PDB file of N, CA and C in Angstrom:
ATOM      1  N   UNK A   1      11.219 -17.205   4.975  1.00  0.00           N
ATOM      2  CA  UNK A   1      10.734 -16.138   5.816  1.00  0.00           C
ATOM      3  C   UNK A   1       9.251 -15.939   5.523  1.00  0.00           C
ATOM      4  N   UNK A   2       8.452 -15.262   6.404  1.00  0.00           N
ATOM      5  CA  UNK A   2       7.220 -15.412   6.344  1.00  0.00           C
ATOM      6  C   UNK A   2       7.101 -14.063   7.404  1.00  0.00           C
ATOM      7  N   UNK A   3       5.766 -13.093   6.487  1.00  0.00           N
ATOM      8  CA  UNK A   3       5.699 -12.046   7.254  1.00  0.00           C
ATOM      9  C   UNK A   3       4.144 -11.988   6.709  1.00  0.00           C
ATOM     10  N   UNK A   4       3.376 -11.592   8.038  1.00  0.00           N
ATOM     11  CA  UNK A   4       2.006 -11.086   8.013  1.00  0.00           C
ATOM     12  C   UNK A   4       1.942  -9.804   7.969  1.00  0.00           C
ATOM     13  N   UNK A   5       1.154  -8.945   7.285  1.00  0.00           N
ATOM     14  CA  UNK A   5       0.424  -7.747   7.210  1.00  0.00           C
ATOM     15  C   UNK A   5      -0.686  -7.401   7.356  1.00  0.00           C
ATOM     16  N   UNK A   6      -1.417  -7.251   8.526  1.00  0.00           N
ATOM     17  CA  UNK A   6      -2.280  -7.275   9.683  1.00  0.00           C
ATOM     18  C   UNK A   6      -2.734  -5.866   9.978  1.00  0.00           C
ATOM     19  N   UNK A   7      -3.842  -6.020  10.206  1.00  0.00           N
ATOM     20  CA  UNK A   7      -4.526  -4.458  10.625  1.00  0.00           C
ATOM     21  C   UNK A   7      -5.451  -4.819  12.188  1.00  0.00           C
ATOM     22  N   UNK A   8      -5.517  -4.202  12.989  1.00  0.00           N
ATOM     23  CA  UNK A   8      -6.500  -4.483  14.307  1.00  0.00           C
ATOM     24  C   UNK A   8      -6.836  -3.639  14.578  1.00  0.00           C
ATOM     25  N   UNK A   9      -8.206  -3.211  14.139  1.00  0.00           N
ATOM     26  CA  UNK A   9      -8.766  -1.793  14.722  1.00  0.00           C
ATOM     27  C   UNK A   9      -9.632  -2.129  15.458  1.00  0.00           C
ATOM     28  N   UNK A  10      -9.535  -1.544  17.197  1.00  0.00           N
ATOM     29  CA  UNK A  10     -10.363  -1.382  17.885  1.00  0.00           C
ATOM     30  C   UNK A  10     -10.395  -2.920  18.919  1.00  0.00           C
ATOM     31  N   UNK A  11     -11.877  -3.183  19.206  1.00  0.00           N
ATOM     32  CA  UNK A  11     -12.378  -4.889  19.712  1.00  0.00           C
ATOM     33  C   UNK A  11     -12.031  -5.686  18.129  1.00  0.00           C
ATOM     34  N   UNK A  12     -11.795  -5.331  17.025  1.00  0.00           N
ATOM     35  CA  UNK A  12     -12.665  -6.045  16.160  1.00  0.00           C
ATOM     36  C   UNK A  12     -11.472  -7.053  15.715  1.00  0.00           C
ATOM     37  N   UNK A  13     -11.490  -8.279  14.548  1.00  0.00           N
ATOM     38  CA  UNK A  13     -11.153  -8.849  14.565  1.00  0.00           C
ATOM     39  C   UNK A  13      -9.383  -8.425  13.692  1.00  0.00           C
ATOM     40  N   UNK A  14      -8.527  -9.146  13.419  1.00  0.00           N
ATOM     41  CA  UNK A  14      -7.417  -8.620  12.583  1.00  0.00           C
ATOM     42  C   UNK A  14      -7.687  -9.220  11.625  1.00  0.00           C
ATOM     43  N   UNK A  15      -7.455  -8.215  10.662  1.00  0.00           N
ATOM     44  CA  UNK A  15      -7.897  -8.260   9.061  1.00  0.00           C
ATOM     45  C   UNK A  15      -6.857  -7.798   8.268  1.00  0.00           C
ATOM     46  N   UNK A  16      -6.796  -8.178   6.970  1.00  0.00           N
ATOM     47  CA  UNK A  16      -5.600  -7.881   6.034  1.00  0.00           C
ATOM     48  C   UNK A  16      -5.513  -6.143   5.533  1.00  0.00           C
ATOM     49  N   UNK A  17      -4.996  -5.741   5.665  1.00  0.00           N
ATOM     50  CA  UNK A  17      -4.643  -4.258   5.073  1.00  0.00           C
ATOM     51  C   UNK A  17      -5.604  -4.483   3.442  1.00  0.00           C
ATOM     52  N   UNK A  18      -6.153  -3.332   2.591  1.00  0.00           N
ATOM     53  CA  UNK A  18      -6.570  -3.271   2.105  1.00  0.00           C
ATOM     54  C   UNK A  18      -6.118  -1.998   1.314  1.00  0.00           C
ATOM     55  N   UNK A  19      -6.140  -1.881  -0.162  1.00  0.00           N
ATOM     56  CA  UNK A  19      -5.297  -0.847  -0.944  1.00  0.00           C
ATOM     57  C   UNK A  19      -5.966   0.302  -0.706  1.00  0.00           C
ATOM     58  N   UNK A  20      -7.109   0.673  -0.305  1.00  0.00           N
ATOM     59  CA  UNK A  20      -8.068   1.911   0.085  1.00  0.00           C
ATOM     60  C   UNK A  20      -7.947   2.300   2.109  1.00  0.00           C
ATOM     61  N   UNK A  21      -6.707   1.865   2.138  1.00  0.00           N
ATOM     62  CA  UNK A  21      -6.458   1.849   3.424  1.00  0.00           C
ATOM     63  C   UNK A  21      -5.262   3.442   3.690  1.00  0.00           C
ATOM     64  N   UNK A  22      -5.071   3.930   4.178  1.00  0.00           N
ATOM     65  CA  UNK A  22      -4.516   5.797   4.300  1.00  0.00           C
ATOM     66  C   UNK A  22      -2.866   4.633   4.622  1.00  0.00           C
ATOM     67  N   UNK A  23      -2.200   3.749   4.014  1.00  0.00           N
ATOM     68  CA  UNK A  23      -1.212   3.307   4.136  1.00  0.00           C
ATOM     69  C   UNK A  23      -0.019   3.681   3.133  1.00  0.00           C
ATOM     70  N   UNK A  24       0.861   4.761   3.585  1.00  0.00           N
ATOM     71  CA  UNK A  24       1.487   4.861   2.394  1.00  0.00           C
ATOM     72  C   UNK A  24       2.797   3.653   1.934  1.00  0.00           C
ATOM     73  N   UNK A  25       3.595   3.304   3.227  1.00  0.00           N
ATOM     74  CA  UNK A  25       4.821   2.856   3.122  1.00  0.00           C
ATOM     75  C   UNK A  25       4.830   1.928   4.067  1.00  0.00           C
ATOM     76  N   UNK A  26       5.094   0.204   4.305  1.00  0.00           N
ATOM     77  CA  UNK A  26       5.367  -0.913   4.485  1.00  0.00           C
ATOM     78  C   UNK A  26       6.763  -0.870   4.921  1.00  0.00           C
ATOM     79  N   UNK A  27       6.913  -1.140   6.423  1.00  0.00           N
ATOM     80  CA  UNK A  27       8.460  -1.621   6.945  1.00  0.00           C
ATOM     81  C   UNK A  27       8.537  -2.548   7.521  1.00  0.00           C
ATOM     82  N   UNK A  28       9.132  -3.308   6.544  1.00  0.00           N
ATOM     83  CA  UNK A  28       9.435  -5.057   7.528  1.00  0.00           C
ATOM     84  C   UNK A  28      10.794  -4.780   7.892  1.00  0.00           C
ATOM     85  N   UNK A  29      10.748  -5.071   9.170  1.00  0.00           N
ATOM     86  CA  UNK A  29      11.906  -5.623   9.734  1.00  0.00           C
ATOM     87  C   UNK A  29      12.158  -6.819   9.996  1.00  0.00           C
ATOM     88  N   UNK A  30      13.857  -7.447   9.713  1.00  0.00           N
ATOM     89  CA  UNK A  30      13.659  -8.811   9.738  1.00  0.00           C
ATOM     90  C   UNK A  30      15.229  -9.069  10.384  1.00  0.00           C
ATOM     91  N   UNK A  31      15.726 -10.266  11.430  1.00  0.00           N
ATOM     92  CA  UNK A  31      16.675 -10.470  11.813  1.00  0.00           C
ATOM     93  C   UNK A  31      17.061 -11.977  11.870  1.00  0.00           C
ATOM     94  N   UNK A  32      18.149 -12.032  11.467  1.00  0.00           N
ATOM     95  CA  UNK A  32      19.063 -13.541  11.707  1.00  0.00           C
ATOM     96  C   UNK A  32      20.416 -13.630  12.383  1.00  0.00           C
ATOM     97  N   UNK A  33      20.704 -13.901  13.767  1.00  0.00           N
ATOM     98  CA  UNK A  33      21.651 -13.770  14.240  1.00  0.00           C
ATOM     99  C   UNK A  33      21.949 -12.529  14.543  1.00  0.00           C
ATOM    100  N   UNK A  34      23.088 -11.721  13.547  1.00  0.00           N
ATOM    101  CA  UNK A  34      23.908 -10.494  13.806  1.00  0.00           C
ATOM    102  C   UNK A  34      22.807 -10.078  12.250  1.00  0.00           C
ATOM    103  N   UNK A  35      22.262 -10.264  11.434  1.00  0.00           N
ATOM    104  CA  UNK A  35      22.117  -9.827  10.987  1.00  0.00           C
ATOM    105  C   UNK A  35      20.667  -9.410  10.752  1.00  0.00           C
ATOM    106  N   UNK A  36      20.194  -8.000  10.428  1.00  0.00           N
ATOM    107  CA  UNK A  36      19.147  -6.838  10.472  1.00  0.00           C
ATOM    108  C   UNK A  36      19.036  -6.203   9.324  1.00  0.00           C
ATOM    109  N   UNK A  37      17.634  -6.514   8.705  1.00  0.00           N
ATOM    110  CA  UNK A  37      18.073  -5.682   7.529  1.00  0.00           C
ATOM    111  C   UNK A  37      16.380  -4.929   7.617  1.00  0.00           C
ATOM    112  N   UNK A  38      16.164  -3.985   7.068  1.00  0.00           N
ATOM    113  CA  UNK A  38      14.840  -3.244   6.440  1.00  0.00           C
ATOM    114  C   UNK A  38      14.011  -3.151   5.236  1.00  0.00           C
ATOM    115  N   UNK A  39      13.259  -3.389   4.762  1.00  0.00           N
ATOM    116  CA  UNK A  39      12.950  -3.111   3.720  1.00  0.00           C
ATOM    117  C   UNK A  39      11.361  -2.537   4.054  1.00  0.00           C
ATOM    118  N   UNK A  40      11.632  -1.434   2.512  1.00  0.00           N
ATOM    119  CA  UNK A  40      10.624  -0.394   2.520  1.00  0.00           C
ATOM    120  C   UNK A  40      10.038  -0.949   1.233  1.00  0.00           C
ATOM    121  N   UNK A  41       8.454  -1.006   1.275  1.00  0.00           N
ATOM    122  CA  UNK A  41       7.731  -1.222   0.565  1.00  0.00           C
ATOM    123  C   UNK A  41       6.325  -0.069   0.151  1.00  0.00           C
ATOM    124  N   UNK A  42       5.952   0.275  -1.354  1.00  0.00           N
ATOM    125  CA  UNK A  42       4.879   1.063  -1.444  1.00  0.00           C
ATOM    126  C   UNK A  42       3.819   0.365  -1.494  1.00  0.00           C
ATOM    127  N   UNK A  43       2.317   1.034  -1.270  1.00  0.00           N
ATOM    128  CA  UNK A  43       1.449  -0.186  -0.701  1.00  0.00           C
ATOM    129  C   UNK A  43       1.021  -0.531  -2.193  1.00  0.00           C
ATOM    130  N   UNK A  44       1.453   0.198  -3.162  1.00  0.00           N
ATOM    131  CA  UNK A  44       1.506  -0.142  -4.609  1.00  0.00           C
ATOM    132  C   UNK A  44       1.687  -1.276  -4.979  1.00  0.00           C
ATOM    133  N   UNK A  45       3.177  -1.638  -4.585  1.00  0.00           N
ATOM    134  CA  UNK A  45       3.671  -2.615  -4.490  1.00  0.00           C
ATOM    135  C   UNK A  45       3.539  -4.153  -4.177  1.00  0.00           C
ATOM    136  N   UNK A  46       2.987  -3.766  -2.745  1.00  0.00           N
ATOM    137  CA  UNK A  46       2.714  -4.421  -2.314  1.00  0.00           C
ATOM    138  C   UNK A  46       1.063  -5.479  -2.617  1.00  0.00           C
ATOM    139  N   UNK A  47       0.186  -4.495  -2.989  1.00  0.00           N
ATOM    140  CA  UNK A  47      -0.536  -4.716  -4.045  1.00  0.00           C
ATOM    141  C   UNK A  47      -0.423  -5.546  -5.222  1.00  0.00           C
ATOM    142  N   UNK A  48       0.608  -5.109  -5.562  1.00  0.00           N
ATOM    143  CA  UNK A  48       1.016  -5.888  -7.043  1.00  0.00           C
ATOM    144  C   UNK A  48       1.637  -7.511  -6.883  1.00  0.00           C
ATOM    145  N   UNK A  49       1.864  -7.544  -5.790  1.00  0.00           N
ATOM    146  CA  UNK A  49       2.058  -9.019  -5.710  1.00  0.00           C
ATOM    147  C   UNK A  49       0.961  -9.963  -4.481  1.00  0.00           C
ATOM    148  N   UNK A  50       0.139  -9.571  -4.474  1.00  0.00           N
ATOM    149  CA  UNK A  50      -1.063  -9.815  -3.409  1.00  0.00           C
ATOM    150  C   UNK A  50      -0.913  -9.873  -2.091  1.00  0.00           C
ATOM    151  N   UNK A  51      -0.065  -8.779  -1.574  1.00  0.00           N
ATOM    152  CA  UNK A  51      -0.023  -9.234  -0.370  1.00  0.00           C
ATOM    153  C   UNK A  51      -0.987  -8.231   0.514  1.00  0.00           C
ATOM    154  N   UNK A  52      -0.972  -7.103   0.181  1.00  0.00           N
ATOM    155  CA  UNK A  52      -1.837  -6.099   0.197  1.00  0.00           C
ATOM    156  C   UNK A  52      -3.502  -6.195  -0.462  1.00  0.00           C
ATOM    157  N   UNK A  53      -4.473  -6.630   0.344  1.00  0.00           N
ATOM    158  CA  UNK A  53      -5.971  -6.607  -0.977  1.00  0.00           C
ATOM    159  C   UNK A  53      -5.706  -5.693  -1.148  1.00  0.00           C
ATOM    160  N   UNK A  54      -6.917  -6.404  -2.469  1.00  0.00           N
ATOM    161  CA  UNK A  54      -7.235  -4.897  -3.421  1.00  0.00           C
ATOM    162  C   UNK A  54      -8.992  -4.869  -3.051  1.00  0.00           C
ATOM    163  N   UNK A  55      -9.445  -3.597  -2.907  1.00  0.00           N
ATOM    164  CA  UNK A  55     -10.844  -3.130  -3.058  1.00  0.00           C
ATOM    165  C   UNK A  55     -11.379  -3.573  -3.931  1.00  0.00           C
TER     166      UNK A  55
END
């Protein structure tokens, strides 16, 4: 599985979320067949394994 975390503000180009960003909580949604699941992520977190820059 493979999921982007993407920001597009405005004309400008899409850029990676950044930890100084007003983001509190990360929801991927993801589906296979019948199955749907959620997961909630803190941008802490998300941080901590690089998926989120850091400032």
């Amino acid at each position: 599985m493979y999921n982007l975390v993407n920001d597009k503000s405005g004309d400008g180009p899409i850029q990676p979320y950044d930890s100084s960003d007003s983001v509190d909580l990360y929801v991927i949604s993801t589906r296979e067949d019948s199955n749907f699941g959620q997961f909630i992520f803190t941008n802490a977190v998300l941080c901590a394994q690089d998926i989120v820059s850091k400032s």
